[in-house]
Tab-separated table of C-alpha atoms in Angstrom:
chain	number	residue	atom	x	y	z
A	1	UNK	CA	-15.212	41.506	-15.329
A	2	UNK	CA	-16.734	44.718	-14.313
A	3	UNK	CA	-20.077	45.826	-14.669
A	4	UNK	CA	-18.708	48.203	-17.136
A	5	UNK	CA	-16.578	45.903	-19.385
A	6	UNK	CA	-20.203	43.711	-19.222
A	7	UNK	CA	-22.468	46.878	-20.720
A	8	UNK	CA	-19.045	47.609	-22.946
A	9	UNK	CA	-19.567	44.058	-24.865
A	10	UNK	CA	-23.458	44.485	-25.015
A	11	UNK	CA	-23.177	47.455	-26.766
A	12	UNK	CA	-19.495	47.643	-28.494
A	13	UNK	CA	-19.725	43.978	-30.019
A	14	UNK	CA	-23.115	45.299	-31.837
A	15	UNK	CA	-20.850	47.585	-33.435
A	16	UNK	CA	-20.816	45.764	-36.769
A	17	UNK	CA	-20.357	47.634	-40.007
A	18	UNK	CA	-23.040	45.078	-40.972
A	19	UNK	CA	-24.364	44.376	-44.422
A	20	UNK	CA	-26.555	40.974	-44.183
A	21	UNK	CA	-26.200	39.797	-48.020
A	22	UNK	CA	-27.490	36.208	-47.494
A	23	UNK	CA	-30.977	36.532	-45.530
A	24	UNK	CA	-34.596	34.869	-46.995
A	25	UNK	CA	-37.420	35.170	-45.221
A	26	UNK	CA	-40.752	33.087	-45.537
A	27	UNK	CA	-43.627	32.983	-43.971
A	28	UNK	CA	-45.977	29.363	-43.271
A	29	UNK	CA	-49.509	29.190	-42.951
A	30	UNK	CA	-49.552	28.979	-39.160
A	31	UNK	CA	-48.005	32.488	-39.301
A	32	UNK	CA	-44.627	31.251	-38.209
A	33	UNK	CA	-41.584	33.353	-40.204
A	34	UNK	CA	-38.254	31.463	-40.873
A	35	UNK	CA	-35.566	33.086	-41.899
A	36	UNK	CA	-31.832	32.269	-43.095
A	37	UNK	CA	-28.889	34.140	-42.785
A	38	UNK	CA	-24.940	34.640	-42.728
A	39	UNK	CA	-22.599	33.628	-40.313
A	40	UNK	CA	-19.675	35.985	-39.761
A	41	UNK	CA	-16.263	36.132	-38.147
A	42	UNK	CA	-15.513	38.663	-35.924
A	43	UNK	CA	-11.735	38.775	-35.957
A	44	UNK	CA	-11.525	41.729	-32.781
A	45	UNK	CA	-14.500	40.579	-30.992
A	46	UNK	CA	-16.426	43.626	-32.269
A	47	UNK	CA	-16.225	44.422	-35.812
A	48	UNK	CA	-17.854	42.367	-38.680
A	49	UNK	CA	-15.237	40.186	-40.776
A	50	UNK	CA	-15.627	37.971	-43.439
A	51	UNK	CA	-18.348	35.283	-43.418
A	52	UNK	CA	-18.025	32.281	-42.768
A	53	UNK	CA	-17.892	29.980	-45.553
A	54	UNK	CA	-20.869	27.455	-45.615
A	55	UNK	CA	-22.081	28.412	-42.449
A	56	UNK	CA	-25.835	29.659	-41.931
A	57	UNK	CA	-28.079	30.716	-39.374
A	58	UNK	CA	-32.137	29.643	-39.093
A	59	UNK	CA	-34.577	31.619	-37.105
A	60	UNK	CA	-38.356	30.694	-36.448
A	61	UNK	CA	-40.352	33.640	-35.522
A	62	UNK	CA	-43.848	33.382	-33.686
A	63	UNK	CA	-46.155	35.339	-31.135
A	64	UNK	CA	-44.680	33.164	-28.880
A	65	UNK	CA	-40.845	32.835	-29.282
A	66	UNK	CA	-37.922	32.861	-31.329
A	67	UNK	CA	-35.496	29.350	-32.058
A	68	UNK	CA	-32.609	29.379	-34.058
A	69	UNK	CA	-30.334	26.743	-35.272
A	70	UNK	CA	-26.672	28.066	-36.142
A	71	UNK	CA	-24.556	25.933	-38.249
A	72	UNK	CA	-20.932	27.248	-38.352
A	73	UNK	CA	-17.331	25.945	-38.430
A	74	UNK	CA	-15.179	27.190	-35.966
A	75	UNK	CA	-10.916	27.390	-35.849
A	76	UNK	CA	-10.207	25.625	-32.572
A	77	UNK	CA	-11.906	22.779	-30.748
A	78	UNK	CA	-13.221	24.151	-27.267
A	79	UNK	CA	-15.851	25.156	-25.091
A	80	UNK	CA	-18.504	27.624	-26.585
A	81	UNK	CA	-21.375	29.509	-25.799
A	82	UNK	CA	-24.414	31.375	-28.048
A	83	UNK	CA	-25.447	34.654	-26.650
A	84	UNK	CA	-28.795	36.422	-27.538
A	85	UNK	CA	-28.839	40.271	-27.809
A	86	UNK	CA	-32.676	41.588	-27.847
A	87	UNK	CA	-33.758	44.912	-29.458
A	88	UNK	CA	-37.792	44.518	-29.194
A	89	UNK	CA	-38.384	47.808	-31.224
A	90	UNK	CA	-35.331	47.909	-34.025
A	91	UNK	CA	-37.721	50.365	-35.541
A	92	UNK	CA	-37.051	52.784	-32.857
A	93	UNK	CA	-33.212	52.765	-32.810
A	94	UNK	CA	-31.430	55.764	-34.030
A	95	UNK	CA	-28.003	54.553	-35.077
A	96	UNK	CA	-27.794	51.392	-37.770
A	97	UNK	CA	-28.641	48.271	-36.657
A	98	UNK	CA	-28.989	49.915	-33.220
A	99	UNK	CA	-25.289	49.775	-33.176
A	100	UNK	CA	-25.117	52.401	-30.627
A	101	UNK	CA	-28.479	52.012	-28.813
A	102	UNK	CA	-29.022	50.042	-25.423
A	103	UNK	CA	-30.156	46.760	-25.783
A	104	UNK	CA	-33.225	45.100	-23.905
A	105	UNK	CA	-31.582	41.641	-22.979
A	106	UNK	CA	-28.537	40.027	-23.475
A	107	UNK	CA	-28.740	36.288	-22.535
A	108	UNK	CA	-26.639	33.014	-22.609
A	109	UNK	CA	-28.750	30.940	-25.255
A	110	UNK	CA	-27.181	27.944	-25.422
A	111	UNK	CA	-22.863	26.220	-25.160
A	112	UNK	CA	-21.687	22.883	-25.462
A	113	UNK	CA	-17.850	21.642	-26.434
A	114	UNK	CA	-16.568	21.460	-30.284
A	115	UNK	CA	-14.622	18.506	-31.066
A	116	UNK	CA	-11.581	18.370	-33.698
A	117	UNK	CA	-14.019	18.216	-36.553
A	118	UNK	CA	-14.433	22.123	-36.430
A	119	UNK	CA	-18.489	21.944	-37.304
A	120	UNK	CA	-20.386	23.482	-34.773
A	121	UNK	CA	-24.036	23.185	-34.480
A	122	UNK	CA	-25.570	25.427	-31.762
A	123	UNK	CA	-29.929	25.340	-31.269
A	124	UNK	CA	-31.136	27.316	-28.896
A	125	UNK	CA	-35.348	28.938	-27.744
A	126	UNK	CA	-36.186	32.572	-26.283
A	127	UNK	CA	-39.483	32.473	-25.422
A	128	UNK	CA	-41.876	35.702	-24.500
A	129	UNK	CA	-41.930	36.980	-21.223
A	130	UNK	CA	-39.565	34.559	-19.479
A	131	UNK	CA	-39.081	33.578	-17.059
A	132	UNK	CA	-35.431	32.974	-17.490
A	133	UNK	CA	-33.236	30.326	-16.125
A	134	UNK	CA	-30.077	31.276	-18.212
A	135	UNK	CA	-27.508	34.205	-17.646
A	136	UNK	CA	-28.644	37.740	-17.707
A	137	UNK	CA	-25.460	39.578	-18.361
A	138	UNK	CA	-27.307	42.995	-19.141
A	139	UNK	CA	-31.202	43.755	-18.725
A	140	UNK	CA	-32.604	47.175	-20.277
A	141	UNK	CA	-35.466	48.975	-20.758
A	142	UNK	CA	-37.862	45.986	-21.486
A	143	UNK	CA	-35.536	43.223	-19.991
A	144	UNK	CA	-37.353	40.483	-21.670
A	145	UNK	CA	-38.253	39.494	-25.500
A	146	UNK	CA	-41.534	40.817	-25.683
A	147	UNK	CA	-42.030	41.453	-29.983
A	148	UNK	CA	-40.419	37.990	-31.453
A	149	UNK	CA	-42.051	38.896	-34.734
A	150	UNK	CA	-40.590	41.976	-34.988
A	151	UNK	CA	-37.370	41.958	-32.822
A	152	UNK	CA	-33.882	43.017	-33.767
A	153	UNK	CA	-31.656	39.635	-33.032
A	154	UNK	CA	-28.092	39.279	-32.716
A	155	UNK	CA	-26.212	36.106	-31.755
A	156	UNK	CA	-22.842	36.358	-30.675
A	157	UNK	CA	-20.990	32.895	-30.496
A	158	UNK	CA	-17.863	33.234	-27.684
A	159	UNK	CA	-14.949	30.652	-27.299
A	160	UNK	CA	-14.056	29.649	-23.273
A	161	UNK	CA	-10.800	27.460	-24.353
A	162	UNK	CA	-9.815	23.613	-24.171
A	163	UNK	CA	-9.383	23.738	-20.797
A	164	UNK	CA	-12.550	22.098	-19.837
A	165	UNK	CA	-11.105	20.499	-16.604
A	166	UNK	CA	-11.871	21.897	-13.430
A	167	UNK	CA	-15.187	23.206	-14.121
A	168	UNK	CA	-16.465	20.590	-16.605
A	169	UNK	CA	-20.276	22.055	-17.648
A	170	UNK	CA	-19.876	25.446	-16.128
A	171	UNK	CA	-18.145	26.031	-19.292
A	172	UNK	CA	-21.211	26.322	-21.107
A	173	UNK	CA	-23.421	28.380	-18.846
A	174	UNK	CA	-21.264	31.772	-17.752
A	175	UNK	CA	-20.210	34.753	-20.077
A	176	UNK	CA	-17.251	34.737	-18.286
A	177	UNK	CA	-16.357	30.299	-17.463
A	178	UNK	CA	-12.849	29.689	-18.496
A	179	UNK	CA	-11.712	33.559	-18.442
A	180	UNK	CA	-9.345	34.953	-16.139
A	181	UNK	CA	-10.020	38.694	-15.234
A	182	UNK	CA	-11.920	38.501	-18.727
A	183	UNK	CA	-8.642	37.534	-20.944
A	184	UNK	CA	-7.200	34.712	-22.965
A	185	UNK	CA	-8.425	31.985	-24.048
A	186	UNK	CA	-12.124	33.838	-23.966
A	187	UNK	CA	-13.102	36.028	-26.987
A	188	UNK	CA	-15.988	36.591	-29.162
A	189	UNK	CA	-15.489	35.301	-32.357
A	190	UNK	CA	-18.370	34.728	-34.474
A	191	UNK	CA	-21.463	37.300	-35.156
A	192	UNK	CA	-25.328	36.184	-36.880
A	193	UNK	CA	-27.711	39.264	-37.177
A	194	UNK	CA	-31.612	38.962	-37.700
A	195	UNK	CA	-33.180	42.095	-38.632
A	196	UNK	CA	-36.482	41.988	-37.844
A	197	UNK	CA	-38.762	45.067	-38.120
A	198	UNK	CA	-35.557	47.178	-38.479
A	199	UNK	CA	-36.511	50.302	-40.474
A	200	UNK	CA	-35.873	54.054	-40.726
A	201	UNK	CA	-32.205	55.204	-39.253
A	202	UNK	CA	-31.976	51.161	-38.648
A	203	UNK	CA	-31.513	50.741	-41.757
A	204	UNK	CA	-29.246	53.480	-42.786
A	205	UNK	CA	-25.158	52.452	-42.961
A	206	UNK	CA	-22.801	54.386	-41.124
A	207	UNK	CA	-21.060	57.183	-43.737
């Protein structure tokens, strides 16, 4: 994959006519803000589709990281891999969701294998400031999570195929393990957004 096809999913798989229905937020008394929300399919590797039924997606927010738990079913047994996508300031972003504006990190968060039963269970911790021992497929203007109360969060879960053998773990830790020149089996598939201090054109749907 090119460097262009990488900055082409960091910014074109954000591009999610996205309307978060199922989202609570709470906050504990050591200041710590969990939130649920929706798990959806992305059925072109871009575009929201329908959510995922039963699925759900926890986040713990504090000064000094985000975790998140996604429970999801998936279609095919296989190889996958969670991928965090870091806005630090949503409330600067001119297009919804900051659909069309650059990104600060994208990073591998977690991956293991899904067996036949289809439930996937993915956990996975960003802390401040790095650094970072996982995959940096695109680092922008502050190339690190630096507001985790306040960040814009999307998680993008990708399938790498059954093929697990030769390779074995490496399957889990690249964007692009298991994918010829970036083609079949790989694709995007599943898409969790956490809003965070998102306000202002943010908010605002595309017409």
């Amino acid at each position: 994959m090119t460097i262009t096809r990488t900055v082409l999913f960091t910014s074109i798989c954000l591009a999610v006519l996205l309307c978060v229905g199922f989202s609570a937020r709470s906050t504990s008394a050591n200041s710590a803000a969990h939130e649920t929300t929706a798990v959806y399919y992305t059925p072109d590797g871009f575009l929201l589709g329908a959510p995922v039924l039963g699925a759900s997606a926890d986040f713990n927010r504090s000064r000094n990281g985000i975790s998140t738990n996604v429970h999801t079913y998936v279609t095919q047994p296989g190889a996958y891999t969670l991928w965090w996508v870091v806005f630090n300031r949503p409330e600067n972003c001119q297009t919804y969701l900051c659909t069309f504006d650059e990104p600060d990190l994208v990073i591998r968060a977690t991956g293991h294998p899904v067996s036949q039963s289809d439930v996937a269970n993915l956990s996975a911790r960003l802390n401040v400031g790095g650094p970072y021992n996982n995959e940096i497929i695109y680092a922008g203007p502050d190339p690190t999570l630096s507001n985790p109360e306040g960040a814009l969060i999307t998680l993008v879960l990708r399938y790498h195929g059954t093929d697990l053998e030769p390779g074995g773990s490496k399957h889990f830790r690249t964007f692009l393990a298991g994918c010829p020149e970036d083609g079949a089996p790989c694709e995007d598939v599943q898409l969790v957004v956490s809003q965070g201090d998102c306000s202002g054109a943010c908010l605002i749907p595309f017409p």
